[in-house]
Amino acid sequence: MFNFQGVSMHRWNSLFGALVLVMLSSIGAPASALAQQYDLLIRGGRLIDPKNGIDGLRDIAINQGKVARVAEHMPDSEAKRVVDASGLIVTPGLIDIHAHVFYGADAGAYLSGGTSAVAPDGFTFRVGVTTVVDVGGAGWRNFEQFKTQVIDHSQTRVLSMLNIVGSGMKGAALEQDLADMNAELTAKCARQYPGLIVGVKVAHYAGPEWDPVDRAVEAGRIAGVPIMIDFGGHTPPLSLQDLLLQHLRPGDIFTHVYAHVRGRIPIVDDQDQVCPYAFEARKRGVIFDVGHGGGSFLFRQAIPALRQGFPPDTISTDLHTGSMNAGMKDMLNVMSKFLNLGMALPEIIEKSTWKPAQVIHRIDLGHLSEGAPADLAIFRVREGSFGFVDTAPGKMLGKMKLECELTLREGKVAWDTNGISYPRWEDVPPRN
Ligand SMILES: [Zn+2]
């Protein structure tokens, strides 16, 4: 018996048999080619598509990279390839609006062409993410480098929020340079790439001035895009109330919502109460984003906030080499935390698909309407005993975990954990 890493093929077969409910392909199917009007049919899954108000069993047909039809039942014979999603969750491809993917080998360049950022394709599809927004890696000076180096070479849909600092997120002194924060030039660059540059980012500024925030808002106003702010690092801290109620506009994004870091007032005070102006800001339309990261997600903040009716608007990772190897790990791990904190799955999916699409003004994404790009993910909810680590770091125990089975990017299989989209090897014709 052939052995692979100590596991017999027989064992693998039975393991796959148990994991993969049904696996079908059109190979050997009796239907005529003419009847096969769709490239792919995903059938029998629980479709959660918040934009369209769908949470129920649906079949989805895909043709030429787009969603062709969503219906309660379509015959297998209409498709060239069939994926059985029985017992699984089918959703729009996830949109992570806080990631750092401007990777490169520039010495000391941190998240702007440096080694702390990650290559998107290595970390997205395996967890159902089809779109990431790099927030602040590039500024107007080096966006072209980011585009040619990363965006144009990635299968993942990579969007950008330009740093208000012209040279981007290169760390240390460069991010403190007020002279390199130019609203007009930032907006000009953003307007050259509508839909690709979807916002302006402010981060890491430690001085006592409001200029970086206000210049980012000005750039956002000129370019017609939201800004995202990573607030903090000020000594003494600047007023969070002023930021949320006076400086940010409706639609602007406050990331790291459940952080408690030196130099920033947390949204949950030391009496475990969510500050009233956070509710007021939400009413004004300010968006509260998770941005978990390596130091910005505390259960001590998130749990009281959720109990008091202050969930995040959008769920995101703040993906970089530090966070992915610590408590954050990946998008599904962050979503699983909210699942175990009692948030309903459809709500978690909405905050990871349709809501972020709206926040970045890309309403063509984040849903599976007929005609939409077939960016899609299939998940399983695993039950068992799991541990989830925050950035304190401390651990929360949980009983559920989301796992990705399959990811499609514009109709193409970009990830398939257990081969549910493939025929059995015995049914593949020999090469000759
Ligand atoms: Zn970040």
GROMACS .gro file of C-alpha atoms and ligand atoms in nm:
model
  433
    1MET     CA    1   0.000   0.000   0.000
    2PHE     CA    2   0.138   0.339  -0.103
    3ASN     CA    3   0.209   0.562   0.191
    4PHE     CA    4   0.211   0.939   0.198
    5GLN     CA    5   0.362   1.095   0.511
    6GLY     CA    6   0.276   0.780   0.702
    7VAL     CA    7  -0.088   0.772   0.597
    8SER     CA    8  -0.194   0.495   0.365
    9MET     CA    9  -0.375   0.578   0.043
   10HIS     CA   10  -0.661   0.366   0.166
   11ARG     CA   11  -0.682   0.585   0.473
   12TRP     CA   12  -0.667   0.898   0.258
   13ASN     CA   13  -0.949   0.771   0.044
   14SER     CA   14  -1.173   0.703   0.339
   15LEU     CA   15  -1.077   1.036   0.495
   16PHE     CA   16  -1.169   1.219   0.177
   17GLY     CA   17  -1.484   1.013   0.149
   18ALA     CA   18  -1.589   1.134   0.490
   19LEU     CA   19  -1.488   1.495   0.437
   20VAL     CA   20  -1.616   1.546   0.087
   21LEU     CA   21  -1.983   1.470   0.076
   22VAL     CA   22  -2.024   1.424  -0.294
   23MET     CA   23  -1.782   1.499  -0.572
   24LEU     CA   24  -1.906   1.513  -0.925
   25SER     CA   25  -1.774   1.623  -1.257
   26SER     CA   26  -1.921   1.624  -1.601
   27ILE     CA   27  -1.677   1.354  -1.709
   28GLY     CA   28  -1.890   1.064  -1.813
   29ALA     CA   29  -2.209   1.264  -1.775
   30PRO     CA   30  -2.466   1.172  -2.038
   31ALA     CA   31  -2.578   1.527  -2.117
   32SER     CA   32  -2.500   1.667  -2.456
   33ALA     CA   33  -2.246   1.945  -2.483
   34LEU     CA   34  -2.513   2.174  -2.620
   35ALA     CA   35  -2.711   2.151  -2.298
   36GLN     CA   36  -2.408   2.252  -2.095
   37GLN     CA   37  -2.464   2.622  -2.107
   38TYR     CA   38  -2.277   2.697  -1.783
   39ASP     CA   39  -1.907   2.659  -1.703
   40LEU     CA   40  -1.975   2.566  -1.343
   41LEU     CA   41  -2.269   2.482  -1.121
   42ILE     CA   42  -2.246   2.500  -0.743
   43ARG     CA   43  -2.538   2.316  -0.604
   44GLY     CA   44  -2.705   2.238  -0.277
   45GLY     CA   45  -2.518   2.485  -0.054
   46ARG     CA   46  -2.659   2.732   0.196
   47LEU     CA   47  -2.616   3.058   0.012
   48ILE     CA   48  -2.567   3.362   0.233
   49ASP     CA   49  -2.581   3.671   0.013
   50PRO     CA   50  -2.671   3.964   0.240
   51LYS     CA   51  -2.705   4.221  -0.037
   52ASN     CA   52  -2.978   4.015  -0.198
   53GLY     CA   53  -3.138   3.912   0.130
   54ILE     CA   54  -3.069   3.545   0.061
   55ASP     CA   55  -3.001   3.288   0.333
   56GLY     CA   56  -3.114   2.949   0.206
   57LEU     CA   57  -3.044   2.654  -0.021
   58ARG     CA   58  -2.960   2.772  -0.370
   59ASP     CA   59  -2.783   2.655  -0.683
   60ILE     CA   60  -2.550   2.903  -0.853
   61ALA     CA   61  -2.453   2.880  -1.218
   62ILE     CA   62  -2.141   3.054  -1.342
   63ASN     CA   63  -2.046   3.141  -1.695
   64GLN     CA   64  -1.749   3.333  -1.835
   65GLY     CA   65  -1.643   3.452  -1.492
   66LYS     CA   66  -1.981   3.591  -1.393
   67VAL     CA   67  -2.278   3.473  -1.193
   68ALA     CA   68  -2.520   3.355  -1.463
   69ARG     CA   69  -2.813   3.237  -1.256
   70VAL     CA   70  -2.917   3.179  -0.894
   71ALA     CA   71  -3.211   2.945  -0.842
   72GLU     CA   72  -3.346   2.687  -0.603
   73HIS     CA   73  -3.260   2.407  -0.842
   74MET     CA   74  -3.078   2.364  -1.169
   75PRO     CA   75  -3.000   2.029  -1.332
   76ASP     CA   76  -2.638   1.910  -1.330
   77SER     CA   77  -2.664   1.848  -1.701
   78GLU     CA   78  -2.666   2.222  -1.769
   79ALA     CA   79  -2.306   2.264  -1.654
   80LYS     CA   80  -1.966   2.141  -1.768
   81ARG     CA   81  -1.848   2.112  -1.408
   82VAL     CA   82  -2.050   2.060  -1.091
   83VAL     CA   83  -1.953   2.123  -0.730
   84ASP     CA   84  -2.172   1.970  -0.463
   85ALA     CA   85  -2.187   2.216  -0.173
   86SER     CA   86  -2.433   2.020   0.039
   87GLY     CA   87  -2.378   2.092   0.407
   88LEU     CA   88  -2.153   2.387   0.323
   89ILE     CA   89  -2.191   2.765   0.331
   90VAL     CA   90  -2.165   2.957   0.003
   91THR     CA   91  -2.091   3.329   0.016
   92PRO     CA   92  -1.957   3.611  -0.198
   93GLY     CA   93  -1.576   3.621  -0.195
   94LEU     CA   94  -1.456   3.791   0.122
   95ILE     CA   95  -1.333   4.151   0.109
   96ASP     CA   96  -1.059   4.236   0.357
   97ILE     CA   97  -1.038   4.616   0.373
   98HIS     CA   98  -0.733   4.632   0.597
   99ALA     CA   99  -0.428   4.443   0.473
  100HIS     CA  100  -0.063   4.509   0.392
  101VAL     CA  101   0.041   4.350   0.065
  102PHE     CA  102   0.293   4.598  -0.079
  103TYR     CA  103   0.570   4.347  -0.030
  104GLY     CA  104   0.921   4.384  -0.157
  105ALA     CA  105   1.284   4.363  -0.061
  106ASP     CA  106   1.363   4.729  -0.001
  107ALA     CA  107   1.575   4.753   0.311
  108GLY     CA  108   1.398   4.925   0.599
  109ALA     CA  109   1.084   4.988   0.390
  110TYR     CA  110   0.846   4.825   0.642
  111LEU     CA  111   0.499   4.800   0.478
  112SER     CA  112   0.585   5.002   0.169
  113GLY     CA  113   0.786   4.763  -0.046
  114GLY     CA  114   0.948   4.598   0.255
  115THR     CA  115   0.953   4.253   0.407
  116SER     CA  116   0.680   4.307   0.670
  117ALA     CA  117   0.411   4.306   0.399
  118VAL     CA  118   0.299   3.978   0.241
  119ALA     CA  119   0.230   3.859  -0.112
  120PRO     CA  120  -0.150   3.861  -0.138
  121ASP     CA  121  -0.206   3.537  -0.331
  122GLY     CA  122  -0.027   3.335  -0.063
  123PHE     CA  123  -0.272   3.440   0.207
  124THR     CA  124  -0.606   3.524   0.049
  125PHE     CA  125  -0.767   3.242  -0.151
  126ARG     CA  126  -0.699   2.974   0.111
  127VAL     CA  127  -0.936   3.160   0.345
  128GLY     CA  128  -1.201   3.270   0.095
  129VAL     CA  129  -1.069   3.623   0.043
  130THR     CA  130  -1.091   3.748  -0.316
  131THR     CA  131  -1.035   4.122  -0.263
  132VAL     CA  132  -0.788   4.297  -0.034
  133VAL     CA  133  -0.732   4.663   0.024
  134ASP     CA  134  -0.374   4.758   0.099
  135VAL     CA  135  -0.414   5.047   0.337
  136GLY     CA  136  -0.136   5.301   0.330
  137GLY     CA  137   0.150   5.088   0.200
  138ALA     CA  138   0.187   5.321  -0.094
  139GLY     CA  139   0.160   5.698  -0.109
  140TRP     CA  140   0.129   5.909  -0.423
  141ARG     CA  141   0.507   5.892  -0.479
  142ASN     CA  142   0.528   5.513  -0.501
  143PHE     CA  143   0.181   5.396  -0.604
  144GLU     CA  144   0.309   5.317  -0.955
  145GLN     CA  145   0.573   5.091  -0.802
  146PHE     CA  146   0.307   4.915  -0.595
  147LYS     CA  147   0.089   4.873  -0.903
  148THR     CA  148   0.355   4.724  -1.127
  149GLN     CA  149   0.522   4.522  -0.851
  150VAL     CA  150   0.212   4.376  -0.683
  151ILE     CA  151  -0.132   4.473  -0.814
  152ASP     CA  152  -0.067   4.383  -1.178
  153HIS     CA  153   0.087   4.048  -1.086
  154SER     CA  154  -0.168   3.924  -0.835
  155GLN     CA  155  -0.464   3.699  -0.897
  156THR     CA  156  -0.622   3.846  -0.586
  157ARG     CA  157  -0.811   4.168  -0.656
  158VAL     CA  158  -0.579   4.420  -0.489
  159LEU     CA  159  -0.707   4.771  -0.420
  160SER     CA  160  -0.532   5.055  -0.243
  161MET     CA  161  -0.587   5.331   0.005
  162LEU     CA  162  -0.307   5.581  -0.050
  163ASN     CA  163  -0.112   5.693   0.252
  164ILE     CA  164  -0.137   6.068   0.309
  165VAL     CA  165   0.241   6.045   0.343
  166GLY     CA  166   0.376   6.065  -0.013
  167SER     CA  167   0.634   5.792   0.041
  168GLY     CA  168   0.387   5.556   0.212
  169MET     CA  169   0.433   5.344   0.520
  170LYS     CA  170   0.809   5.324   0.542
  171GLY     CA  171   0.815   5.349   0.920
  172ALA     CA  172   0.991   5.571   1.171
  173ALA     CA  173   1.078   5.927   1.077
  174LEU     CA  174   0.935   5.922   0.724
  175GLU     CA  175   0.581   5.874   0.858
  176GLN     CA  176   0.623   6.181   1.081
  177ASP     CA  177   0.712   6.415   0.799
  178LEU     CA  178   0.430   6.670   0.775
  179ALA     CA  179   0.602   6.825   0.474
  180ASP     CA  180   0.534   6.503   0.278
  181MET     CA  181   0.158   6.502   0.345
  182ASN     CA  182   0.006   6.671   0.044
  183ALA     CA  183  -0.372   6.652   0.000
  184GLU     CA  184  -0.378   6.776  -0.361
  185LEU     CA  185  -0.111   6.538  -0.494
  186THR     CA  186  -0.264   6.245  -0.303
  187ALA     CA  187  -0.608   6.323  -0.446
  188LYS     CA  188  -0.465   6.369  -0.794
  189CYS     CA  189  -0.308   6.024  -0.784
  190ALA     CA  190  -0.631   5.872  -0.648
  191ARG     CA  191  -0.835   6.028  -0.928
  192GLN     CA  192  -0.608   5.872  -1.188
  193TYR     CA  193  -0.718   5.528  -1.070
  194PRO     CA  194  -1.085   5.540  -0.973
  195GLY     CA  195  -1.203   5.212  -0.829
  196LEU     CA  196  -0.847   5.093  -0.780
  197ILE     CA  197  -0.751   5.359  -0.527
  198VAL     CA  198  -1.049   5.347  -0.296
  199GLY     CA  199  -0.942   5.566  -0.005
  200VAL     CA  200  -0.676   5.759   0.183
  201LYS     CA  201  -0.501   5.629   0.495
  202VAL     CA  202  -0.360   5.809   0.797
  203ALA     CA  203  -0.145   5.613   1.039
  204HIS     CA  204   0.125   5.625   1.300
  205TYR     CA  205   0.156   6.002   1.333
  206ALA     CA  206   0.274   6.092   1.684
  207GLY     CA  207   0.276   6.471   1.684
  208PRO     CA  208   0.020   6.692   1.858
  209GLU     CA  209  -0.124   6.834   1.533
  210TRP     CA  210  -0.445   6.737   1.356
  211ASP     CA  211  -0.290   6.818   1.017
  212PRO     CA  212  -0.240   6.458   0.895
  213VAL     CA  213  -0.607   6.374   0.965
  214ASP     CA  214  -0.738   6.694   0.815
  215ARG     CA  215  -0.516   6.669   0.506
  216ALA     CA  216  -0.628   6.310   0.449
  217VAL     CA  217  -0.991   6.423   0.480
  218GLU     CA  218  -0.919   6.701   0.231
  219ALA     CA  219  -0.762   6.450  -0.011
  220GLY     CA  220  -1.063   6.223   0.036
  221ARG     CA  221  -1.299   6.511  -0.030
  222ILE     CA  222  -1.125   6.608  -0.355
  223ALA     CA  223  -1.103   6.248  -0.478
  224GLY     CA  224  -1.448   6.144  -0.355
  225VAL     CA  225  -1.320   5.855  -0.142
  226PRO     CA  226  -1.332   5.770   0.229
  227ILE     CA  227  -1.033   5.790   0.460
  228MET     CA  228  -0.922   5.523   0.704
  229ILE     CA  229  -0.748   5.623   1.023
  230ASP     CA  230  -0.515   5.424   1.245
  231PHE     CA  231  -0.529   5.668   1.537
  232GLY     CA  232  -0.282   5.667   1.820
  233GLY     CA  233   0.071   5.713   1.934
  234HIS     CA  234   0.010   6.068   2.052
  235THR     CA  235   0.146   6.178   2.390
  236PRO     CA  236  -0.075   6.293   2.547
  237PRO     CA  237  -0.349   6.125   2.342
  238LEU     CA  238  -0.555   6.348   2.113
  239SER     CA  239  -0.928   6.360   2.180
  240LEU     CA  240  -1.104   6.054   2.039
  241GLN     CA  241  -1.432   6.240   2.072
  242ASP     CA  242  -1.306   6.526   1.854
  243LEU     CA  243  -1.177   6.279   1.595
  244LEU     CA  244  -1.503   6.086   1.573
  245LEU     CA  245  -1.744   6.377   1.595
  246GLN     CA  246  -1.558   6.662   1.428
  247HIS     CA  247  -1.273   6.552   1.204
  248LEU     CA  248  -1.402   6.234   1.037
  249ARG     CA  249  -1.684   6.256   0.785
  250PRO     CA  250  -1.974   6.013   0.749
  251GLY     CA  251  -1.831   5.714   0.558
  252ASP     CA  252  -1.477   5.757   0.694
  253ILE     CA  253  -1.332   5.454   0.865
  254PHE     CA  254  -1.197   5.423   1.219
  255THR     CA  255  -0.988   5.105   1.217
  256HIS     CA  256  -0.850   4.907   1.515
  257VAL     CA  257  -1.184   4.960   1.688
  258TYR     CA  258  -1.107   4.713   1.972
  259ALA     CA  259  -0.748   4.824   2.035
  260HIS     CA  260  -0.619   4.958   2.362
  261VAL     CA  261  -0.276   5.094   2.293
  262ARG     CA  262  -0.055   5.356   2.447
  263GLY     CA  263  -0.131   5.696   2.302
  264ARG     CA  264  -0.494   5.626   2.207
  265ILE     CA  265  -0.813   5.646   2.409
  266PRO     CA  266  -0.997   5.310   2.382
  267ILE     CA  267  -1.366   5.300   2.289
  268VAL     CA  268  -1.441   5.092   2.601
  269ASP     CA  269  -1.342   5.284   2.915
  270ASP     CA  270  -1.199   5.141   3.239
  271GLN     CA  271  -1.554   5.090   3.372
  272ASP     CA  272  -1.611   4.856   3.074
  273GLN     CA  273  -1.850   5.105   2.915
  274VAL     CA  274  -1.850   5.200   2.549
  275CYS     CA  275  -1.802   5.576   2.536
  276PRO     CA  276  -2.126   5.749   2.434
  277TYR     CA  277  -1.962   5.945   2.155
  278ALA     CA  278  -1.878   5.620   1.973
  279PHE     CA  279  -2.253   5.553   1.941
  280GLU     CA  280  -2.301   5.913   1.833
  281ALA     CA  281  -2.026   5.878   1.571
  282ARG     CA  282  -2.186   5.561   1.436
  283LYS     CA  283  -2.513   5.750   1.404
  284ARG     CA  284  -2.324   6.014   1.203
  285GLY     CA  285  -2.207   5.740   0.967
  286VAL     CA  286  -1.848   5.685   1.085
  287ILE     CA  287  -1.746   5.325   1.004
  288PHE     CA  288  -1.586   5.112   1.278
  289ASP     CA  289  -1.347   4.850   1.138
  290VAL     CA  290  -1.178   4.560   1.319
  291GLY     CA  291  -0.821   4.581   1.176
  292HIS     CA  292  -0.711   4.307   1.416
  293GLY     CA  293  -0.339   4.320   1.347
  294GLY     CA  294  -0.058   4.235   1.580
  295GLY     CA  295  -0.159   4.474   1.857
  296SER     CA  296  -0.512   4.596   1.800
  297PHE     CA  297  -0.773   4.341   1.907
  298LEU     CA  298  -0.851   4.281   2.272
  299PHE     CA  299  -1.130   4.058   2.401
  300ARG     CA  300  -1.142   4.302   2.695
  301GLN     CA  301  -1.259   4.565   2.445
  302ALA     CA  302  -1.456   4.353   2.198
  303ILE     CA  303  -1.665   4.155   2.449
  304PRO     CA  304  -1.810   4.448   2.646
  305ALA     CA  305  -1.858   4.638   2.319
  306LEU     CA  306  -2.058   4.354   2.162
  307ARG     CA  307  -2.263   4.312   2.480
  308GLN     CA  308  -2.348   4.681   2.476
  309GLY     CA  309  -2.456   4.674   2.114
  310PHE     CA  310  -2.139   4.803   1.954
  311PRO     CA  311  -2.030   4.543   1.697
  312PRO     CA  312  -1.786   4.636   1.420
  313ASP     CA  313  -1.923   4.757   1.088
  314THR     CA  314  -1.655   4.573   0.892
  315ILE     CA  315  -1.431   4.278   0.977
  316SER     CA  316  -1.072   4.296   0.856
  317THR     CA  317  -0.733   4.152   0.937
  318ASP     CA  318  -0.451   4.410   0.924
  319LEU     CA  319  -0.257   4.130   0.760
  320HIS     CA  320   0.123   4.147   0.775
  321THR     CA  321   0.400   3.911   0.879
  322GLY     CA  322   0.359   4.000   1.247
  323SER     CA  323  -0.017   3.955   1.277
  324MET     CA  324  -0.050   3.640   1.067
  325ASN     CA  325   0.196   3.452   1.285
  326ALA     CA  326   0.031   3.568   1.609
  327GLY     CA  327  -0.332   3.580   1.729
  328MET     CA  328  -0.481   3.726   1.411
  329LYS     CA  329  -0.372   3.446   1.173
  330ASP     CA  330  -0.616   3.505   0.887
  331MET     CA  331  -0.956   3.645   0.790
  332LEU     CA  332  -1.147   3.329   0.882
  333ASN     CA  333  -0.984   3.313   1.224
  334VAL     CA  334  -1.096   3.671   1.291
  335MET     CA  335  -1.448   3.593   1.167
  336SER     CA  336  -1.452   3.277   1.382
  337LYS     CA  337  -1.383   3.490   1.690
  338PHE     CA  338  -1.704   3.682   1.626
  339LEU     CA  339  -1.892   3.358   1.562
  340ASN     CA  340  -1.785   3.233   1.905
  341LEU     CA  341  -1.871   3.569   2.060
  342GLY     CA  342  -2.232   3.508   1.953
  343MET     CA  343  -2.258   3.707   1.633
  344ALA     CA  344  -2.486   3.539   1.379
  345LEU     CA  345  -2.314   3.392   1.074
  346PRO     CA  346  -2.512   3.597   0.817
  347GLU     CA  347  -2.412   3.914   1.000
  348ILE     CA  348  -2.046   3.808   1.001
  349ILE     CA  349  -2.066   3.738   0.628
  350GLU     CA  350  -2.228   4.076   0.564
  351LYS     CA  351  -1.950   4.255   0.754
  352SER     CA  352  -1.692   4.070   0.541
  353THR     CA  353  -1.856   4.109   0.200
  354TRP     CA  354  -2.136   4.351   0.117
  355LYS     CA  355  -2.068   4.608   0.391
  356PRO     CA  356  -1.698   4.654   0.308
  357ALA     CA  357  -1.789   4.672  -0.063
  358GLN     CA  358  -2.020   4.963   0.017
  359VAL     CA  359  -1.764   5.129   0.244
  360ILE     CA  360  -1.503   5.137  -0.035
  361HIS     CA  361  -1.765   5.239  -0.294
  362ARG     CA  362  -1.726   4.916  -0.493
  363ILE     CA  363  -2.085   4.803  -0.499
  364ASP     CA  364  -2.009   4.582  -0.799
  365LEU     CA  365  -1.842   4.349  -0.544
  366GLY     CA  366  -1.949   4.166  -0.230
  367HIS     CA  367  -2.259   3.995  -0.366
  368LEU     CA  368  -2.366   3.720  -0.604
  369SER     CA  369  -2.630   3.895  -0.808
  370GLU     CA  370  -2.676   3.765  -1.161
  371GLY     CA  371  -2.414   3.941  -1.376
  372ALA     CA  372  -2.177   4.007  -1.084
  373PRO     CA  373  -1.816   3.883  -1.096
  374ALA     CA  374  -1.811   3.521  -0.975
  375ASP     CA  375  -1.586   3.588  -0.676
  376LEU     CA  376  -1.720   3.328  -0.437
  377ALA     CA  377  -1.622   3.126  -0.133
  378ILE     CA  378  -1.742   2.798   0.016
  379PHE     CA  379  -1.698   2.735   0.387
  380ARG     CA  380  -1.762   2.469   0.642
  381VAL     CA  381  -1.837   2.540   1.006
  382ARG     CA  382  -1.629   2.292   1.205
  383GLU     CA  383  -1.735   2.201   1.555
  384GLY     CA  384  -1.487   2.105   1.825
  385SER     CA  385  -1.261   2.267   2.083
  386PHE     CA  386  -1.066   2.564   1.960
  387GLY     CA  387  -0.860   2.844   2.111
  388PHE     CA  388  -0.858   3.202   1.982
  389VAL     CA  389  -0.580   3.438   2.079
  390ASP     CA  390  -0.608   3.817   2.099
  391THR     CA  391  -0.326   4.071   2.106
  392ALA     CA  392  -0.297   4.100   2.486
  393PRO     CA  393  -0.215   3.812   2.423
  394GLY     CA  394  -0.480   3.599   2.591
  395LYS     CA  395  -0.694   3.307   2.483
  396MET     CA  396  -1.068   3.256   2.442
  397LEU     CA  397  -1.204   2.906   2.403
  398GLY     CA  398  -1.463   2.836   2.138
  399LYS     CA  399  -1.659   2.554   1.978
  400MET     CA  400  -1.686   2.667   1.617
  401LYS     CA  401  -1.441   2.748   1.347
  402LEU     CA  402  -1.487   2.851   0.987
  403GLU     CA  403  -1.281   2.666   0.731
  404CYS     CA  404  -1.253   2.737   0.362
  405GLU     CA  405  -1.333   2.457   0.118
  406LEU     CA  406  -1.320   2.643  -0.211
  407THR     CA  407  -1.260   2.990  -0.351
  408LEU     CA  408  -1.347   3.118  -0.696
  409ARG     CA  409  -1.198   3.430  -0.847
  410GLU     CA  410  -1.403   3.543  -1.145
  411GLY     CA  411  -1.531   3.190  -1.189
  412LYS     CA  412  -1.191   3.020  -1.177
  413VAL     CA  413  -1.102   2.781  -0.898
  414ALA     CA  414  -0.841   2.972  -0.699
  415TRP     CA  415  -0.838   2.737  -0.401
  416ASP     CA  416  -0.988   2.394  -0.332
  417THR     CA  417  -0.891   2.235   0.000
  418ASN     CA  418  -1.040   1.890  -0.056
  419GLY     CA  419  -1.074   1.883  -0.432
  420ILE     CA  420  -1.452   1.921  -0.435
  421SER     CA  421  -1.435   2.076  -0.781
  422TYR     CA  422  -1.228   1.793  -0.932
  423PRO     CA  423  -1.312   1.448  -1.065
  424ARG     CA  424  -1.173   1.142  -0.888
  425TRP     CA  425  -0.833   1.053  -1.021
  426GLU     CA  426  -0.963   0.721  -1.160
  427ASP     CA  427  -1.201   0.917  -1.383
  428VAL     CA  428  -0.930   1.138  -1.532
  429PRO     CA  429  -0.827   0.997  -1.871
  430PRO     CA  430  -0.464   0.880  -1.890
  431ARG     CA  431  -0.227   1.113  -2.070
  432ASN     CA  432  -0.100   0.977  -2.399
  433ZN      ZN  433  -0.250   4.823   0.929
   0.00000   0.00000   0.00000
